[in-house]
Amino acid sequence: MAVPLTSTSEALFARAREVTPGGVNSPVRAFNAVGGTPRFIRSASGPRLTDVDGNEYVDLICSWGPMLLGHGHPAVLEAVQAAVSRGTSYGTPTEGEVALVEAIVARTPVERLRLVTSGTEATMSAIRLARGFTGRDVVVKFAGCYHGHVDSLLAAAGSGLTTFSIPGTPGVPASSTELTLVLPYNDREAVAAAFAEHGDRIACLITEAAPGNMGVVPPAPGFNQFLAETCRAHGALFISDEVMTGFRVSKAGQWGTDGAVEGWVPDLMTFGKVMGGGFPAAAFGGRADVMSHLAPEGPVYQAGTLAGNPVATAAGLATLSAATDEVYARLDVVADALRAGVAETFTAAGLPHVIQSTGSMFSVFLTEAPVTNFAQAQATSVPAYAALFHSMLDQGVHLPPSAFEAWFVSSSHDDRAVQQVLDALPAAARAAAAAGFEARRGAPRTSTTEEV
Ligand SMILES: Cc1ncc(COP(=O)(O)O)c(C=O)c1O
């Protein structure tokens, strides 16, 4: 199923590059990490994408997380069509917003929630609120955790663990990151040292509830609880970013999976992706006393023209309502089958690999040893992943076009789709093994250039 050189995707990519930087509206879509031409998608249904050349792919991107139920789920389409028929945006409060917020409050420990339109807005607003609430300025984050393209979080670690950061991209002034501390993930000592030195200045620590943006790197047992306790001991707020994990790894996200067991409750949480059902909707929320500092109740300003958009809230509510226990059980079945297939075929091909999971979200690292932080993720083989990716694509399976991403499944991935992926794996594993095991060359990536 190789795409001919004169494909419509190639023609569209050439056209797009004339008018849009890199030809795409979000960097990872450009295939820079794997080479080649991105497939321009014309339509999607259930677990499948169809490109403009008529090629079909089993979709393991799922829009980078939102499509929990697959593409074109009937209940979501029905809700969206009904919403659209009533108008698309009013700029006034609606019943749909209340219902979506109630649904999220019912599933998570948040007491109050504010809707926004992207995960970036959610984390940016949560940090502003944490600073406004505590009257402190310093923010702690982890290398390899991505929280959207918020200036203060586009930071690369400084020269020492407890020193402040430098901008991770041109365009971010040093003044935006000089109050950000970037620490290695899963490293309790680094966290303790940073709080020992700067504790009385730290407004908040933000972490992915279970990182998926350096590939899936689960928190060590008790790590989130340790973070919550450390924050509490120093009067800082603990922000758990569940934009990716929320309503995907379980009905309540990562908090519902291990927080309820380990006993960590975030002061603030951020959500996105699944809660918008494929439309731009995201949220931040948490403790009522903290959220009451937000305008118009309190002094911390935050707003949005399309926040709580009626079409997006209808899609989000329909998605959450349809996300039953059976849906999560199916996600596990699909992910288990794919993980088992990868393990078997990669082992047979002599391809070193480590599969890491948080619920049904998983990553296949082409490396020998488990990955617990960003530095280790960077040491995995990028050329081998590119070979794997292209072989799978040629066989009709669309993996994420980057070695540092989660593979996402949906409840619409039926046995036929799963089998198609399994059938494609042996040839792809041989191609990856032939591509070799060079680790990433050149300057290490900063935690800021996680691409979405
Ligand atoms: C954990 C996490 N936080 C925040 C974001 C930013 O969300 P958005 O792309 O909607 O701005 C992402 C996006 O991938 C994410 O994975």
GROMACS .gro file of C-alpha atoms and ligand atoms in nm:
model
  468
    1MET     CA    1   0.000   0.000   0.000
    2ALA     CA    2   0.294   0.236  -0.068
    3VAL     CA    3   0.178   0.585  -0.148
    4PRO     CA    4   0.287   0.696  -0.498
    5LEU     CA    5   0.532   0.983  -0.522
    6THR     CA    6   0.273   1.201  -0.687
    7SER     CA    7   0.018   1.152  -0.412
    8THR     CA    8  -0.235   1.415  -0.327
    9SER     CA    9  -0.086   1.425   0.025
   10GLU     CA   10   0.244   1.532  -0.129
   11ALA     CA   11   0.073   1.795  -0.342
   12LEU     CA   12  -0.119   1.928  -0.041
   13PHE     CA   13   0.195   1.928   0.174
   14ALA     CA   14   0.376   2.133  -0.090
   15ARG     CA   15   0.081   2.373  -0.106
   16ALA     CA   16   0.059   2.394   0.272
   17ARG     CA   17   0.430   2.473   0.310
   18GLU     CA   18   0.382   2.778   0.089
   19VAL     CA   19   0.137   2.929   0.335
   20THR     CA   20   0.193   2.765   0.677
   21PRO     CA   21   0.524   2.718   0.861
   22GLY     CA   22   0.633   2.360   0.795
   23GLY     CA   23   0.302   2.296   0.625
   24VAL     CA   24   0.127   2.202   0.949
   25ASN     CA   25  -0.061   2.362   1.236
   26SER     CA   26   0.116   2.166   1.511
   27PRO     CA   27   0.482   2.064   1.470
   28VAL     CA   28   0.473   1.686   1.520
   29ARG     CA   29   0.230   1.647   1.230
   30ALA     CA   30   0.507   1.740   0.984
   31PHE     CA   31   0.678   1.397   1.020
   32ASN     CA   32   1.010   1.571   1.097
   33ALA     CA   33   1.094   1.304   1.353
   34VAL     CA   34   1.040   1.015   1.109
   35GLY     CA   35   1.089   1.177   0.767
   36GLY     CA   36   0.857   1.159   0.469
   37THR     CA   37   0.528   1.320   0.384
   38PRO     CA   38   0.244   1.349   0.635
   39ARG     CA   39  -0.077   1.189   0.522
   40PHE     CA   40  -0.353   1.443   0.475
   41ILE     CA   41  -0.666   1.283   0.613
   42ARG     CA   42  -0.999   1.324   0.441
   43SER     CA   43  -1.223   1.132   0.677
   44ALA     CA   44  -1.225   0.899   0.972
   45SER     CA   45  -1.464   0.636   1.099
   46GLY     CA   46  -1.435   0.414   1.406
   47PRO     CA   47  -1.069   0.305   1.432
   48ARG     CA   48  -0.975   0.406   1.076
   49LEU     CA   49  -0.844   0.710   0.893
   50THR     CA   50  -0.876   0.757   0.516
   51ASP     CA   51  -0.630   0.988   0.346
   52VAL     CA   52  -0.686   1.209   0.043
   53ASP     CA   53  -0.537   0.937  -0.180
   54GLY     CA   54  -0.790   0.683  -0.060
   55ASN     CA   55  -0.548   0.486   0.160
   56GLU     CA   56  -0.691   0.351   0.485
   57TYR     CA   57  -0.502   0.333   0.813
   58VAL     CA   58  -0.577   0.182   1.150
   59ASP     CA   59  -0.544   0.489   1.372
   60LEU     CA   60  -0.315   0.464   1.675
   61ILE     CA   61  -0.297   0.843   1.723
   62CYS     CA   62  -0.665   0.901   1.797
   63SER     CA   63  -0.612   1.277   1.759
   64TRP     CA   64  -0.339   1.250   2.029
   65GLY     CA   65  -0.587   1.125   2.284
   66PRO     CA   66  -0.934   1.274   2.248
   67MET     CA   67  -1.096   1.000   2.039
   68LEU     CA   68  -1.160   0.757   2.325
   69LEU     CA   69  -1.468   0.618   2.151
   70GLY     CA   70  -1.319   0.623   1.801
   71HIS     CA   71  -1.418   0.847   1.512
   72GLY     CA   72  -1.780   0.938   1.445
   73HIS     CA   73  -1.932   0.769   1.749
   74PRO     CA   74  -2.311   0.786   1.689
   75ALA     CA   75  -2.394   0.937   2.029
   76VAL     CA   76  -2.134   1.209   1.988
   77LEU     CA   77  -2.242   1.289   1.632
   78GLU     CA   78  -2.604   1.306   1.738
   79ALA     CA   79  -2.527   1.541   2.028
   80VAL     CA   80  -2.313   1.763   1.807
   81GLN     CA   81  -2.573   1.780   1.529
   82ALA     CA   82  -2.844   1.866   1.780
   83ALA     CA   83  -2.623   2.136   1.933
   84VAL     CA   84  -2.529   2.286   1.597
   85SER     CA   85  -2.893   2.306   1.497
   86ARG     CA   86  -2.950   2.534   1.798
   87GLY     CA   87  -2.664   2.770   1.708
   88THR     CA   88  -2.287   2.743   1.745
   89SER     CA   89  -2.183   3.006   2.001
   90TYR     CA   90  -2.371   3.253   2.218
   91GLY     CA   91  -2.119   3.405   2.457
   92THR     CA   92  -2.372   3.353   2.738
   93PRO     CA   93  -2.404   3.074   2.994
   94THR     CA   94  -2.571   2.750   2.882
   95GLU     CA   95  -2.715   2.441   3.047
   96GLY     CA   96  -2.466   2.223   2.856
   97GLU     CA   97  -2.172   2.388   3.033
   98VAL     CA   98  -2.324   2.321   3.372
   99ALA     CA   99  -2.388   1.958   3.283
  100LEU     CA  100  -2.032   1.901   3.155
  101VAL     CA  101  -1.879   2.062   3.463
  102GLU     CA  102  -2.107   1.856   3.689
  103ALA     CA  103  -2.001   1.538   3.507
  104ILE     CA  104  -1.632   1.617   3.564
  105VAL     CA  105  -1.684   1.721   3.926
  106ALA     CA  106  -1.868   1.393   3.984
  107ARG     CA  107  -1.577   1.183   3.852
  108THR     CA  108  -1.278   1.364   3.999
  109PRO     CA  109  -1.176   1.526   4.328
  110VAL     CA  110  -1.224   1.879   4.191
  111GLU     CA  111  -1.483   2.089   4.373
  112ARG     CA  112  -1.504   2.378   4.124
  113LEU     CA  113  -1.414   2.383   3.756
  114ARG     CA  114  -1.365   2.647   3.487
  115LEU     CA  115  -1.394   2.557   3.117
  116VAL     CA  116  -1.138   2.680   2.863
  117THR     CA  117  -1.060   2.582   2.503
  118SER     CA  118  -0.717   2.412   2.512
  119GLY     CA  119  -0.491   2.224   2.748
  120THR     CA  120  -0.239   2.506   2.717
  121GLU     CA  121  -0.495   2.755   2.844
  122ALA     CA  122  -0.585   2.520   3.128
  123THR     CA  123  -0.230   2.485   3.260
  124MET     CA  124  -0.149   2.852   3.202
  125SER     CA  125  -0.457   2.955   3.397
  126ALA     CA  126  -0.395   2.704   3.676
  127ILE     CA  127  -0.046   2.842   3.726
  128ARG     CA  128  -0.169   3.201   3.731
  129LEU     CA  129  -0.430   3.103   3.987
  130ALA     CA  130  -0.172   2.920   4.200
  131ARG     CA  131   0.048   3.228   4.197
  132GLY     CA  132  -0.243   3.455   4.277
  133PHE     CA  133  -0.363   3.232   4.559
  134THR     CA  134  -0.026   3.179   4.726
  135GLY     CA  135   0.123   3.520   4.655
  136ARG     CA  136   0.438   3.337   4.542
  137ASP     CA  137   0.608   3.326   4.201
  138VAL     CA  138   0.817   3.011   4.157
  139VAL     CA  139   0.685   2.715   3.953
  140VAL     CA  140   0.836   2.364   3.959
  141LYS     CA  141   0.803   2.129   3.662
  142PHE     CA  142   0.971   1.813   3.539
  143ALA     CA  143   1.192   1.766   3.236
  144GLY     CA  144   1.000   1.569   2.971
  145CYS     CA  145   0.658   1.669   3.104
  146TYR     CA  146   0.472   1.881   2.851
  147HIS     CA  147   0.194   2.110   2.965
  148GLY     CA  148   0.126   2.299   2.644
  149HIS     CA  149   0.317   2.594   2.505
  150VAL     CA  150   0.293   2.820   2.810
  151ASP     CA  151   0.594   3.058   2.812
  152SER     CA  152   0.696   2.989   3.170
  153LEU     CA  153   0.680   2.613   3.108
  154LEU     CA  154   0.885   2.622   2.787
  155ALA     CA  155   1.190   2.599   3.007
  156ALA     CA  156   1.507   2.394   2.998
  157ALA     CA  157   1.683   2.293   3.316
  158GLY     CA  158   1.951   2.533   3.434
  159SER     CA  159   2.303   2.428   3.524
  160GLY     CA  160   2.214   2.271   3.859
  161LEU     CA  161   1.912   2.096   3.999
  162THR     CA  162   1.797   2.378   4.217
  163THR     CA  163   1.892   2.661   3.983
  164PHE     CA  164   1.636   2.844   3.778
  165SER     CA  165   1.577   2.767   3.414
  166ILE     CA  166   1.660   2.907   3.076
  167PRO     CA  167   1.414   2.944   2.788
  168GLY     CA  168   1.373   2.623   2.590
  169THR     CA  169   1.280   2.802   2.269
  170PRO     CA  170   1.356   3.135   2.105
  171GLY     CA  171   1.076   3.380   2.167
  172VAL     CA  172   1.049   3.311   2.537
  173PRO     CA  173   1.228   3.583   2.734
  174ALA     CA  174   1.463   3.476   3.014
  175SER     CA  175   1.234   3.666   3.250
  176SER     CA  176   0.954   3.419   3.171
  177THR     CA  177   1.150   3.113   3.278
  178GLU     CA  178   1.370   3.253   3.552
  179LEU     CA  179   1.102   3.165   3.805
  180THR     CA  180   1.070   2.806   3.677
  181LEU     CA  181   1.261   2.513   3.824
  182VAL     CA  182   1.297   2.209   3.598
  183LEU     CA  183   1.370   1.882   3.779
  184PRO     CA  184   1.433   1.523   3.664
  185TYR     CA  185   1.117   1.309   3.674
  186ASN     CA  186   1.076   1.038   3.938
  187ASP     CA  187   1.359   1.193   4.142
  188ARG     CA  188   1.249   1.249   4.501
  189GLU     CA  189   1.587   1.383   4.609
  190ALA     CA  190   1.581   1.654   4.346
  191VAL     CA  191   1.231   1.756   4.456
  192ALA     CA  192   1.332   1.760   4.823
  193ALA     CA  193   1.642   1.969   4.746
  194ALA     CA  194   1.448   2.221   4.538
  195PHE     CA  195   1.186   2.266   4.812
  196ALA     CA  196   1.454   2.284   5.083
  197GLU     CA  197   1.622   2.570   4.901
  198HIS     CA  198   1.324   2.758   4.754
  199GLY     CA  199   1.020   2.622   4.941
  200ASP     CA  200   0.891   2.953   5.072
  201ARG     CA  201   0.893   3.098   4.717
  202ILE     CA  202   0.727   2.806   4.538
  203ALA     CA  203   0.369   2.876   4.430
  204CYS     CA  204   0.310   2.536   4.274
  205LEU     CA  205   0.450   2.217   4.132
  206ILE     CA  206   0.292   2.099   3.807
  207THR     CA  207   0.332   1.744   3.683
  208GLU     CA  208   0.165   1.518   3.430
  209ALA     CA  209  -0.038   1.281   3.649
  210ALA     CA  210   0.134   1.004   3.452
  211PRO     CA  211   0.365   1.142   3.185
  212GLY     CA  212   0.288   1.058   2.824
  213ASN     CA  213   0.485   1.332   2.651
  214MET     CA  214   0.829   1.174   2.672
  215GLY     CA  215   0.662   0.850   2.577
  216VAL     CA  216   0.475   0.683   2.861
  217VAL     CA  217   0.685   0.705   3.177
  218PRO     CA  218   0.471   0.604   3.474
  219PRO     CA  219   0.526   0.768   3.810
  220ALA     CA  220   0.715   0.543   4.051
  221PRO     CA  221   0.476   0.404   4.315
  222GLY     CA  222   0.402   0.677   4.567
  223PHE     CA  223   0.572   0.952   4.364
  224ASN     CA  224   0.260   1.162   4.313
  225GLN     CA  225   0.172   1.124   4.679
  226PHE     CA  226   0.523   1.236   4.772
  227LEU     CA  227   0.480   1.542   4.550
  228ALA     CA  228   0.144   1.626   4.706
  229GLU     CA  229   0.285   1.594   5.058
  230THR     CA  230   0.596   1.796   4.977
  231CYS     CA  231   0.383   2.075   4.833
  232ARG     CA  232   0.154   2.073   5.135
  233ALA     CA  233   0.447   2.086   5.377
  234HIS     CA  234   0.575   2.399   5.205
  235GLY     CA  235   0.245   2.577   5.143
  236ALA     CA  236   0.270   2.527   4.766
  237LEU     CA  237  -0.010   2.397   4.544
  238PHE     CA  238   0.011   2.057   4.374
  239ILE     CA  239  -0.119   2.075   4.015
  240SER     CA  240  -0.188   1.743   3.850
  241ASP     CA  241  -0.209   1.781   3.472
  242GLU     CA  242  -0.456   1.522   3.343
  243VAL     CA  243  -0.504   1.674   2.999
  244MET     CA  244  -0.381   1.347   2.847
  245THR     CA  245  -0.471   1.091   3.115
  246GLY     CA  246  -0.803   1.240   3.227
  247PHE     CA  247  -1.100   1.014   3.139
  248ARG     CA  248  -0.864   0.800   2.928
  249VAL     CA  249  -0.667   0.581   3.166
  250SER     CA  250  -0.982   0.532   3.374
  251LYS     CA  251  -1.320   0.701   3.422
  252ALA     CA  252  -1.150   0.945   3.657
  253GLY     CA  253  -0.807   0.953   3.495
  254GLN     CA  254  -0.482   0.878   3.672
  255TRP     CA  255  -0.610   1.018   4.001
  256GLY     CA  256  -0.889   0.760   3.987
  257THR     CA  257  -0.640   0.484   3.910
  258ASP     CA  258  -0.378   0.537   4.177
  259GLY     CA  259  -0.465   0.858   4.359
  260ALA     CA  260  -0.764   0.705   4.528
  261VAL     CA  261  -0.537   0.420   4.646
  262GLU     CA  262  -0.222   0.611   4.733
  263GLY     CA  263  -0.413   0.901   4.884
  264TRP     CA  264  -0.296   1.193   4.675
  265VAL     CA  265  -0.545   1.467   4.606
  266PRO     CA  266  -0.428   1.755   4.388
  267ASP     CA  267  -0.505   2.113   4.484
  268LEU     CA  268  -0.566   2.187   4.117
  269MET     CA  269  -0.614   1.965   3.813
  270THR     CA  270  -0.617   2.032   3.441
  271PHE     CA  271  -0.815   1.844   3.178
  272GLY     CA  272  -0.852   1.846   2.799
  273LYS     CA  273  -0.856   1.599   2.509
  274VAL     CA  274  -1.123   1.333   2.596
  275MET     CA  275  -1.347   1.584   2.776
  276GLY     CA  276  -1.394   1.770   2.445
  277GLY     CA  277  -1.483   1.459   2.246
  278GLY     CA  278  -1.275   1.584   1.952
  279PHE     CA  279  -1.371   1.951   1.990
  280PRO     CA  280  -1.173   2.233   2.156
  281ALA     CA  281  -1.266   2.203   2.523
  282ALA     CA  282  -1.043   2.187   2.829
  283ALA     CA  283  -1.071   2.282   3.195
  284PHE     CA  284  -0.892   2.353   3.519
  285GLY     CA  285  -1.034   2.309   3.864
  286GLY     CA  286  -0.976   2.197   4.218
  287ARG     CA  287  -1.023   2.312   4.575
  288ALA     CA  288  -1.318   2.547   4.617
  289ASP     CA  289  -1.117   2.790   4.832
  290VAL     CA  290  -0.849   2.814   4.563
  291MET     CA  291  -1.094   2.840   4.272
  292SER     CA  292  -1.284   3.117   4.453
  293HIS     CA  293  -0.984   3.340   4.384
  294LEU     CA  294  -1.079   3.336   4.015
  295ALA     CA  295  -1.267   3.627   3.854
  296PRO     CA  296  -1.548   3.720   3.890
  297GLU     CA  297  -1.557   3.567   4.241
  298GLY     CA  298  -1.201   3.668   4.317
  299PRO     CA  299  -0.921   3.887   4.185
  300VAL     CA  300  -0.729   3.648   3.953
  301TYR     CA  301  -0.830   3.728   3.596
  302GLN     CA  302  -0.907   3.462   3.336
  303ALA     CA  303  -1.156   3.460   3.048
  304GLY     CA  304  -1.239   3.315   2.705
  305THR     CA  305  -1.467   3.411   2.413
  306LEU     CA  306  -1.537   3.049   2.318
  307ALA     CA  307  -1.496   2.895   2.666
  308GLY     CA  308  -1.779   2.648   2.725
  309ASN     CA  309  -1.875   2.653   2.357
  310PRO     CA  310  -2.211   2.477   2.322
  311VAL     CA  311  -2.101   2.240   2.043
  312ALA     CA  312  -1.781   2.142   2.224
  313THR     CA  313  -1.960   2.091   2.554
  314ALA     CA  314  -2.222   1.874   2.382
  315ALA     CA  315  -1.947   1.658   2.228
  316GLY     CA  316  -1.764   1.635   2.561
  317LEU     CA  317  -2.073   1.546   2.761
  318ALA     CA  318  -2.179   1.282   2.506
  319THR     CA  319  -1.830   1.133   2.517
  320LEU     CA  320  -1.814   1.117   2.896
  321SER     CA  321  -2.167   0.974   2.910
  322ALA     CA  322  -2.079   0.703   2.657
  323ALA     CA  323  -1.752   0.619   2.836
  324THR     CA  324  -1.891   0.327   3.032
  325ASP     CA  325  -1.706   0.051   3.217
  326GLU     CA  326  -1.739  -0.159   2.900
  327VAL     CA  327  -1.555   0.109   2.704
  328TYR     CA  328  -1.261   0.104   2.946
  329ALA     CA  329  -1.263  -0.277   2.945
  330ARG     CA  330  -1.244  -0.276   2.564
  331LEU     CA  331  -0.954  -0.026   2.568
  332ASP     CA  332  -0.766  -0.265   2.796
  333VAL     CA  333  -0.838  -0.564   2.573
  334VAL     CA  334  -0.713  -0.377   2.266
  335ALA     CA  335  -0.403  -0.243   2.440
  336ASP     CA  336  -0.323  -0.584   2.589
  337ALA     CA  337  -0.348  -0.752   2.249
  338LEU     CA  338  -0.122  -0.492   2.087
  339ARG     CA  339   0.133  -0.502   2.371
  340ALA     CA  340   0.147  -0.882   2.356
  341GLY     CA  341   0.189  -0.870   1.978
  342VAL     CA  342   0.468  -0.615   2.000
  343ALA     CA  343   0.650  -0.813   2.269
  344GLU     CA  344   0.628  -1.136   2.073
  345THR     CA  345   0.725  -1.005   1.730
  346PHE     CA  346   0.996  -0.767   1.848
  347THR     CA  347   1.155  -1.040   2.056
  348ALA     CA  348   1.143  -1.275   1.757
  349ALA     CA  349   1.310  -1.008   1.542
  350GLY     CA  350   1.583  -0.951   1.803
  351LEU     CA  351   1.465  -0.592   1.844
  352PRO     CA  352   1.539  -0.458   2.194
  353HIS     CA  353   1.230  -0.291   2.332
  354VAL     CA  354   1.056  -0.186   2.650
  355ILE     CA  355   0.679  -0.142   2.662
  356GLN     CA  356   0.561   0.106   2.926
  357SER     CA  357   0.198   0.164   3.012
  358THR     CA  358  -0.039   0.377   3.207
  359GLY     CA  359  -0.370   0.201   3.165
  360SER     CA  360  -0.439   0.152   2.795
  361MET     CA  361  -0.193   0.429   2.704
  362PHE     CA  362   0.142   0.277   2.615
  363SER     CA  363   0.473   0.347   2.447
  364VAL     CA  364   0.718   0.115   2.281
  365PHE     CA  365   1.070   0.235   2.358
  366LEU     CA  366   1.342   0.085   2.138
  367THR     CA  367   1.594   0.040   2.415
  368GLU     CA  368   1.719  -0.227   2.655
  369ALA     CA  369   1.627  -0.081   2.995
  370PRO     CA  370   1.314   0.071   3.148
  371VAL     CA  371   1.273   0.444   3.100
  372THR     CA  372   1.207   0.640   3.418
  373ASN     CA  373   1.294   0.993   3.308
  374PHE     CA  374   1.349   1.218   3.010
  375ALA     CA  375   1.724   1.159   2.979
  376GLN     CA  376   1.664   0.785   2.947
  377ALA     CA  377   1.384   0.841   2.695
  378GLN     CA  378   1.623   1.043   2.480
  379ALA     CA  379   1.868   0.754   2.473
  380THR     CA  380   1.626   0.531   2.280
  381SER     CA  381   1.678   0.462   1.910
  382VAL     CA  382   1.517   0.721   1.686
  383PRO     CA  383   1.629   0.572   1.350
  384ALA     CA  384   1.482   0.235   1.444
  385TYR     CA  385   1.151   0.400   1.540
  386ALA     CA  386   1.141   0.586   1.206
  387ALA     CA  387   1.186   0.254   1.022
  388LEU     CA  388   0.917   0.093   1.235
  389PHE     CA  389   0.682   0.384   1.174
  390HIS     CA  390   0.718   0.381   0.795
  391SER     CA  391   0.684   0.007   0.763
  392MET     CA  392   0.363   0.020   0.966
  393LEU     CA  393   0.236   0.316   0.762
  394ASP     CA  394   0.303   0.131   0.436
  395GLN     CA  395   0.101  -0.159   0.577
  396GLY     CA  396  -0.193   0.062   0.670
  397VAL     CA  397  -0.126   0.139   1.038
  398HIS     CA  398  -0.075   0.501   1.146
  399LEU     CA  399   0.148   0.518   1.455
  400PRO     CA  400   0.237   0.851   1.616
  401PRO     CA  401   0.512   1.004   1.399
  402SER     CA  402   0.755   1.037   1.690
  403ALA     CA  403   0.936   0.794   1.917
  404PHE     CA  404   0.839   1.001   2.221
  405GLU     CA  405   0.463   0.968   2.217
  406ALA     CA  406   0.198   0.735   2.354
  407TRP     CA  407   0.014   0.496   2.123
  408PHE     CA  408  -0.356   0.566   2.169
  409VAL     CA  409  -0.636   0.316   2.116
  410SER     CA  410  -1.013   0.358   2.115
  411SER     CA  411  -1.306   0.142   2.212
  412SER     CA  412  -1.394   0.126   1.840
  413HIS     CA  413  -1.077  -0.071   1.765
  414ASP     CA  414  -1.245  -0.398   1.673
  415ASP     CA  415  -1.079  -0.737   1.635
  416ARG     CA  416  -1.022  -0.679   1.264
  417ALA     CA  417  -0.833  -0.353   1.331
  418VAL     CA  418  -0.629  -0.517   1.605
  419GLN     CA  419  -0.544  -0.809   1.378
  420GLN     CA  420  -0.434  -0.572   1.104
  421VAL     CA  421  -0.186  -0.411   1.343
  422LEU     CA  422  -0.063  -0.751   1.463
  423ASP     CA  423  -0.015  -0.866   1.104
  424ALA     CA  424   0.193  -0.559   1.023
  425LEU     CA  425   0.428  -0.593   1.321
  426PRO     CA  426   0.671  -0.866   1.203
  427ALA     CA  427   0.784  -0.683   0.889
  428ALA     CA  428   0.801  -0.355   1.080
  429ALA     CA  429   1.011  -0.515   1.355
  430ARG     CA  430   1.253  -0.651   1.094
  431ALA     CA  431   1.278  -0.306   0.933
  432ALA     CA  432   1.346  -0.145   1.270
  433ALA     CA  433   1.607  -0.405   1.363
  434ALA     CA  434   1.782  -0.345   1.029
  435ALA     CA  435   1.785   0.032   1.095
  436GLY     CA  436   2.010  -0.018   1.395
  437PHE     CA  437   2.032   0.107   1.746
  438GLU     CA  438   2.194   0.441   1.736
  439ALA     CA  439   2.061   0.657   2.014
  440ARG     CA  440   1.949   1.005   1.929
  441ARG     CA  441   2.232   1.218   1.795
  442GLY     CA  442   2.307   1.582   1.856
  443ALA     CA  443   2.210   1.813   2.135
  444PRO     CA  444   1.968   1.665   2.384
  445ARG     CA  445   1.615   1.794   2.350
  446THR     CA  446   1.493   2.023   2.614
  447SER     CA  447   1.169   1.943   2.784
  448THR     CA  448   1.011   2.225   2.593
  449THR     CA  449   1.019   2.084   2.247
  450GLU     CA  450   0.775   1.805   2.309
  451GLU     CA  451   0.567   1.840   2.002
  452VAL     CA  452   0.196   1.798   1.971
  453LIG     C1  453  -0.034   1.664   2.960
  453LIG     C2  454  -0.066   1.774   2.864
  453LIG     N1  455  -0.092   1.898   2.912
  453LIG     C3  456  -0.123   1.998   2.830
  453LIG     C4  457  -0.128   1.981   2.693
  453LIG     C5  458  -0.162   2.095   2.603
  453LIG     O1  459  -0.288   2.077   2.549
  453LIG     P1  460  -0.330   2.153   2.413
  453LIG     O2  461  -0.252   2.090   2.302
  453LIG     O3  462  -0.478   2.129   2.404
  453LIG     O4  463  -0.297   2.296   2.432
  453LIG     C6  464  -0.102   1.854   2.640
  453LIG     C7  465  -0.106   1.832   2.494
  453LIG     O5  466  -0.067   1.730   2.444
  453LIG     C8  467  -0.071   1.748   2.728
  453LIG     O6  468  -0.046   1.625   2.682
   0.00000   0.00000   0.00000
